[in-house]
mmCIF file of C-alpha atoms in Angstrom:
data_model
loop_
_atom_site.group_PDB
_atom_site.id
_atom_site.type_symbol
_atom_site.label_atom_id
_atom_site.label_comp_id
_atom_site.label_asym_id
_atom_site.label_seq_id
_atom_site.Cartn_x
_atom_site.Cartn_y
_atom_site.Cartn_z
ATOM 1 C CA GLU O 46 -0.078 -0.108 -0.127
ATOM 2 C CA ILE O 47 1.097 3.744 -0.268
ATOM 3 C CA VAL O 48 2.261 5.418 2.693
ATOM 4 C CA LEU O 49 1.751 9.267 2.947
ATOM 5 C CA THR O 50 3.769 11.056 5.173
ATOM 6 C CA GLN O 51 2.955 14.259 6.266
ATOM 7 C CA SER O 52 5.486 17.305 7.601
ATOM 8 C CA PRO O 53 5.223 18.916 9.680
ATOM 9 C CA GLY O 54 3.217 17.119 12.304
ATOM 10 C CA THR O 55 2.155 20.748 14.007
ATOM 11 C CA LEU O 56 2.360 24.373 12.326
ATOM 12 C CA SER O 57 2.155 27.336 14.583
ATOM 13 C CA LEU O 58 1.253 30.524 12.792
ATOM 14 C CA SER O 59 -0.726 33.780 13.622
ATOM 15 C CA PRO O 60 -3.497 34.526 11.702
ATOM 16 C CA GLY O 61 -2.713 36.553 8.004
ATOM 17 C CA GLU O 62 0.323 34.040 7.585
ATOM 18 C CA ARG O 63 1.006 31.716 4.991
ATOM 19 C CA ALA O 64 0.667 28.040 5.764
ATOM 20 C CA THR O 65 2.893 25.357 3.163
ATOM 21 C CA LEU O 66 1.973 21.456 3.978
ATOM 22 C CA SER O 67 3.731 18.969 2.867
ATOM 23 C CA CYS O 68 2.970 15.083 1.771
ATOM 24 C CA ARG O 69 4.983 12.799 0.191
ATOM 25 C CA ALA O 70 3.885 9.557 -0.896
ATOM 26 C CA SER O 71 6.062 6.313 -0.796
ATOM 27 C CA GLN O 72 5.736 5.787 -4.057
ATOM 28 C CA SER O 73 4.522 7.560 -7.117
ATOM 29 C CA VAL O 74 0.829 9.086 -7.179
ATOM 30 C CA SER O 75 -1.065 10.019 -10.112
ATOM 31 C CA SER O 76 -1.627 13.453 -9.845
ATOM 32 C CA THR O 77 -5.240 12.646 -11.132
ATOM 33 C CA TYR O 78 -5.453 11.080 -7.336
ATOM 34 C CA LEU O 79 -4.389 13.066 -4.979
ATOM 35 C CA ALA O 80 -6.569 14.783 -1.998
ATOM 36 C CA TRP O 81 -6.505 17.251 0.640
ATOM 37 C CA TYR O 82 -8.875 17.430 3.764
ATOM 38 C CA GLN O 83 -9.880 19.707 6.560
ATOM 39 C CA GLN O 84 -11.206 18.228 9.607
ATOM 40 C CA LYS O 85 -12.043 20.579 12.813
ATOM 41 C CA PRO O 86 -13.233 18.455 16.243
ATOM 42 C CA GLY O 87 -16.084 16.354 16.416
ATOM 43 C CA GLN O 88 -16.432 16.979 12.595
ATOM 44 C CA ALA O 89 -16.249 15.021 9.598
ATOM 45 C CA PRO O 90 -13.450 15.977 7.320
ATOM 46 C CA ARG O 91 -13.918 18.553 4.333
ATOM 47 C CA LEU O 92 -12.831 18.071 0.704
ATOM 48 C CA LEU O 93 -10.684 20.736 -0.034
ATOM 49 C CA ILE O 94 -8.702 19.882 -3.348
ATOM 50 C CA TYR O 95 -8.948 16.813 -5.749
ATOM 51 C CA GLY O 96 -6.539 15.803 -8.534
ATOM 52 C CA ALA O 97 -3.627 17.637 -6.477
ATOM 53 C CA SER O 98 -4.882 21.122 -7.806
ATOM 54 C CA SER O 99 -8.477 21.192 -8.212
ATOM 55 C CA ARG O 100 -10.375 22.937 -5.434
ATOM 56 C CA ALA O 101 -13.792 21.636 -4.679
ATOM 57 C CA THR O 102 -17.212 23.348 -4.175
ATOM 58 C CA GLY O 103 -17.046 26.404 -2.035
ATOM 59 C CA ILE O 104 -13.586 26.299 -1.493
ATOM 60 C CA PRO O 105 -11.760 29.853 -1.170
ATOM 61 C CA ASP O 106 -9.012 30.614 -3.339
ATOM 62 C CA ARG O 107 -6.498 30.992 -0.685
ATOM 63 C CA PHE O 108 -6.252 27.358 -0.622
ATOM 64 C CA SER O 109 -4.272 25.750 -3.267
ATOM 65 C CA GLY O 110 -2.547 22.742 -4.034
ATOM 66 C CA SER O 111 0.478 21.788 -6.150
ATOM 67 C CA GLY O 112 2.796 18.820 -6.767
ATOM 68 C CA SER O 113 3.251 15.513 -8.656
ATOM 69 C CA GLY O 114 5.160 12.318 -8.457
ATOM 70 C CA THR O 115 5.525 11.318 -5.100
ATOM 71 C CA ASP O 116 5.742 15.041 -3.381
ATOM 72 C CA PHE O 117 2.562 17.266 -3.234
ATOM 73 C CA THR O 118 1.506 20.377 -1.336
ATOM 74 C CA LEU O 119 -0.989 21.937 0.260
ATOM 75 C CA THR O 120 -1.101 25.993 0.716
ATOM 76 C CA ILE O 121 -3.190 28.354 2.360
ATOM 77 C CA SER O 122 -1.923 32.025 1.393
ATOM 78 C CA ARG O 123 -3.714 34.113 4.476
ATOM 79 C CA LEU O 124 -4.751 31.899 7.525
ATOM 80 C CA GLU O 125 -8.315 33.101 8.303
ATOM 81 C CA PRO O 126 -9.166 32.200 12.193
ATOM 82 C CA GLU O 127 -11.417 29.306 10.789
ATOM 83 C CA ASP O 128 -8.870 27.402 8.833
ATOM 84 C CA PHE O 129 -6.852 26.333 12.203
ATOM 85 C CA ALA O 130 -7.670 22.511 12.112
ATOM 86 C CA VAL O 131 -6.240 19.209 11.237
ATOM 87 C CA TYR O 132 -5.334 18.542 7.568
ATOM 88 C CA TYR O 133 -5.113 15.547 5.513
ATOM 89 C CA CYS O 134 -3.592 14.277 2.310
ATOM 90 C CA GLN O 135 -5.047 11.397 0.245
ATOM 91 C CA GLN O 136 -4.297 9.033 -2.461
ATOM 92 C CA TYR O 137 -7.399 7.556 -3.852
ATOM 93 C CA GLY O 138 -6.336 6.019 -7.128
ATOM 94 C CA ARG O 139 -4.760 2.508 -5.537
ATOM 95 C CA SER O 140 -6.329 -0.018 -3.327
ATOM 96 C CA PRO O 141 -6.492 0.893 -0.679
ATOM 97 C CA GLY O 142 -6.838 4.339 -0.546
ATOM 98 C CA THR O 143 -4.586 5.753 2.323
ATOM 99 C CA PHE O 144 -4.269 8.741 4.298
ATOM 100 C CA GLY O 145 -1.343 10.799 5.902
ATOM 101 C CA GLN O 146 -1.486 11.016 9.420
ATOM 102 C CA GLY O 147 -2.409 14.451 9.499
ATOM 103 C CA THR O 148 -0.935 17.957 9.920
ATOM 104 C CA LYS O 149 -2.622 20.108 12.587
ATOM 105 C CA VAL O 150 -2.042 24.113 11.973
ATOM 106 C CA GLU O 151 -2.385 25.747 15.519
ATOM 107 C CA ILE O 152 -2.665 29.311 16.850
ATOM 108 C CA LYS O 153 0.748 31.031 17.803
ATOM 109 C CA GLN X 88 -28.461 20.488 -0.564
ATOM 110 C CA VAL X 89 -26.562 17.136 -0.458
ATOM 111 C CA GLN X 90 -26.741 15.262 2.865
ATOM 112 C CA LEU X 91 -25.747 12.137 4.379
ATOM 113 C CA VAL X 92 -27.380 11.295 7.330
ATOM 114 C CA GLN X 93 -26.150 8.187 9.557
ATOM 115 C CA SER X 94 -27.318 5.932 12.529
ATOM 116 C CA GLY X 95 -26.764 6.655 15.979
ATOM 117 C CA ALA X 96 -23.961 5.443 18.189
ATOM 118 C CA GLU X 97 -23.305 2.025 18.550
ATOM 119 C CA VAL X 98 -21.873 0.022 21.805
ATOM 120 C CA LYS X 99 -20.857 -3.999 21.121
ATOM 121 C CA LYS X 100 -19.242 -6.467 22.612
ATOM 122 C CA PRO X 101 -16.429 -8.489 21.070
ATOM 123 C CA GLY X 102 -17.111 -10.930 18.335
ATOM 124 C CA ALA X 103 -20.658 -9.106 17.781
ATOM 125 C CA SER X 104 -21.415 -7.295 13.993
ATOM 126 C CA VAL X 105 -22.879 -3.894 13.936
ATOM 127 C CA LYS X 106 -25.054 -2.621 11.050
ATOM 128 C CA VAL X 107 -24.616 1.320 10.265
ATOM 129 C CA SER X 108 -26.829 3.057 7.820
ATOM 130 C CA CYS X 109 -26.564 6.128 5.488
ATOM 131 C CA GLU X 110 -28.954 8.003 3.934
ATOM 132 C CA ALA X 111 -28.733 10.457 1.206
ATOM 133 C CA SER X 112 -30.853 13.122 -0.138
ATOM 134 C CA GLY X 113 -30.297 16.019 -2.222
ATOM 135 C CA TYR X 114 -29.003 14.550 -5.422
ATOM 136 C CA ILE X 115 -29.805 11.549 -7.778
ATOM 137 C CA PHE X 116 -29.046 8.327 -5.147
ATOM 138 C CA SER X 117 -27.846 5.999 -7.957
ATOM 139 C CA SER X 118 -25.063 8.173 -9.886
ATOM 140 C CA TYR X 119 -22.402 8.663 -6.848
ATOM 141 C CA TYR X 120 -20.588 5.528 -5.180
ATOM 142 C CA ILE X 121 -20.471 5.627 -1.193
ATOM 143 C CA HIS X 122 -16.947 5.333 0.634
ATOM 144 C CA TRP X 123 -17.318 3.612 4.341
ATOM 145 C CA LEU X 124 -14.052 5.158 5.986
ATOM 146 C CA ARG X 125 -13.346 4.844 9.513
ATOM 147 C CA GLN X 126 -11.326 7.228 12.144
ATOM 148 C CA ALA X 127 -10.277 5.290 15.388
ATOM 149 C CA PRO X 128 -9.828 8.114 18.226
ATOM 150 C CA GLY X 129 -7.380 10.383 17.878
ATOM 151 C CA GLN X 130 -5.921 8.715 14.802
ATOM 152 C CA GLY X 131 -6.057 9.153 11.307
ATOM 153 C CA LEU X 132 -8.479 8.347 8.666
ATOM 154 C CA GLU X 133 -8.631 4.388 6.700
ATOM 155 C CA TRP X 134 -10.758 3.717 3.588
ATOM 156 C CA MET X 135 -12.991 0.244 4.131
ATOM 157 C CA GLY X 136 -14.549 0.200 0.486
ATOM 158 C CA MET X 137 -17.124 1.171 -1.439
ATOM 159 C CA VAL X 138 -20.152 0.525 -3.033
ATOM 160 C CA ASN X 139 -21.976 1.524 -6.066
ATOM 161 C CA PRO X 140 -25.485 2.351 -5.488
ATOM 162 C CA SER X 141 -26.803 1.840 -9.136
ATOM 163 C CA SER X 142 -25.911 -1.879 -9.557
ATOM 164 C CA GLY X 143 -24.805 -2.974 -5.649
ATOM 165 C CA GLY X 144 -21.360 -3.756 -7.085
ATOM 166 C CA THR X 145 -18.862 -3.276 -4.036
ATOM 167 C CA ASN X 146 -14.846 -3.241 -3.864
ATOM 168 C CA TYR X 147 -13.118 -3.527 -0.228
ATOM 169 C CA ALA X 148 -10.275 -2.967 1.288
ATOM 170 C CA GLN X 149 -8.193 -6.176 1.597
ATOM 171 C CA LYS X 150 -8.169 -5.767 5.421
ATOM 172 C CA PHE X 151 -11.718 -6.313 5.705
ATOM 173 C CA GLN X 152 -12.175 -8.731 3.067
ATOM 174 C CA GLY X 153 -14.733 -11.303 4.710
ATOM 175 C CA ARG X 154 -15.637 -9.386 7.687
ATOM 176 C CA VAL X 155 -17.190 -6.235 5.992
ATOM 177 C CA THR X 156 -20.565 -6.058 3.750
ATOM 178 C CA MET X 157 -21.837 -3.180 1.778
ATOM 179 C CA THR X 158 -25.075 -2.857 0.299
ATOM 180 C CA SER X 159 -27.890 -0.320 -0.958
ATOM 181 C CA ASP X 160 -31.264 0.349 -0.818
ATOM 182 C CA THR X 161 -32.615 2.620 -3.735
ATOM 183 C CA PRO X 162 -36.149 3.037 -2.903
ATOM 184 C CA THR X 163 -34.741 4.566 0.311
ATOM 185 C CA SER X 164 -31.641 6.246 -0.469
ATOM 186 C CA THR X 165 -29.618 4.102 1.614
ATOM 187 C CA VAL X 166 -26.596 2.233 2.208
ATOM 188 C CA TYR X 167 -25.664 0.000 4.996
ATOM 189 C CA MET X 168 -22.269 -0.894 6.045
ATOM 190 C CA ASP X 169 -22.000 -4.390 8.087
ATOM 191 C CA LEU X 170 -19.160 -5.237 9.905
ATOM 192 C CA SER X 171 -18.551 -8.626 11.863
ATOM 193 C CA SER X 172 -16.431 -10.192 14.261
ATOM 194 C CA LEU X 173 -15.504 -7.112 15.905
ATOM 195 C CA ARG X 174 -12.384 -6.510 18.256
ATOM 196 C CA SER X 175 -11.924 -3.358 20.236
ATOM 197 C CA ASP X 176 -9.517 -2.190 17.949
ATOM 198 C CA ASP X 177 -12.927 -1.618 15.911
ATOM 199 C CA THR X 178 -13.609 1.251 17.958
ATOM 200 C CA ALA X 179 -13.682 3.992 15.945
ATOM 201 C CA VAL X 180 -16.278 6.727 14.242
ATOM 202 C CA TYR X 181 -17.257 5.751 11.009
ATOM 203 C CA TYR X 182 -18.270 7.444 7.830
ATOM 204 C CA CYS X 183 -20.279 7.269 4.721
ATOM 205 C CA ALA X 184 -19.078 9.460 1.802
ATOM 206 C CA ARG X 185 -20.270 10.581 -1.694
ATOM 207 C CA ASP X 186 -17.919 9.766 -4.728
ATOM 208 C CA ARG X 187 -18.327 11.458 -7.932
ATOM 209 C CA GLY X 188 -16.982 8.693 -9.604
ATOM 210 C CA PHE X 189 -14.614 5.099 -9.179
ATOM 211 C CA SER X 190 -12.190 5.791 -7.015
ATOM 212 C CA TYR X 191 -10.330 4.235 -3.888
ATOM 213 C CA GLY X 192 -11.896 6.955 -1.081
ATOM 214 C CA LEU X 193 -12.512 10.521 -2.788
ATOM 215 C CA GLY X 194 -15.511 11.771 -0.560
ATOM 216 C CA ASP X 195 -17.112 15.182 -1.302
ATOM 217 C CA SER X 196 -19.725 14.720 0.871
ATOM 218 C CA TRP X 197 -19.716 13.010 4.207
ATOM 219 C CA GLY X 198 -21.999 11.872 6.718
ATOM 220 C CA GLN X 199 -21.714 13.022 10.126
ATOM 221 C CA GLY X 200 -20.264 9.465 11.304
ATOM 222 C CA THR X 201 -21.279 6.917 13.750
ATOM 223 C CA LEU X 202 -19.282 6.058 16.590
ATOM 224 C CA VAL X 203 -19.087 1.983 17.289
ATOM 225 C CA THR X 204 -17.656 1.418 20.489
ATOM 226 C CA VAL X 205 -16.692 -1.967 21.024
ATOM 227 C CA SER X 206 -16.226 -3.118 24.420
ATOM 228 C CA SER X 207 -16.346 -6.272 27.212
#
């Protein structure tokens, strides 16, 4: 199975700052099948990005995704108070679909 | 609006089975696959498998083969996930999620989650 490793584990930033989250795969992932989710405590995950760089419906343009092969990045250009949460990357092109362990973005 | 509403929390003993439901509304039920995923307390997310409500076809993660059954009922727009031979490490929040096409776990809308606790 494809193992996804996210870094850093925790990112401490202030509102208005830029957040850069990394996701590295143990083997090449087609860009078509790489997604990012946001999860807040007690809530279900919310799809942010699919196909490595396409924003899901209703997602603000401060969220952007990039990357290919084994290295992918989620960037939040300017953090809003509601963006402090845990973020997961996911590959959904090969069975079993797998997730990274998550990056927590916390208020500094 | 798209909604996936799941059944309530369950407490089960080791060795028992649990059946979780996911009722869909706000879209054409047969046009989207449904995935089941789970999240153990304080842990990450795990894909369990998927069902195609149009055909009833399923695809399960190898880890769960032989222990999970996913079915769909078109008249009620409801999908079910049945997990048998429960162990303590099956304690988790179970989610259903809608997929635009065939994949191994992409979910554009999710249910609220169902906590299943396995304890003697």
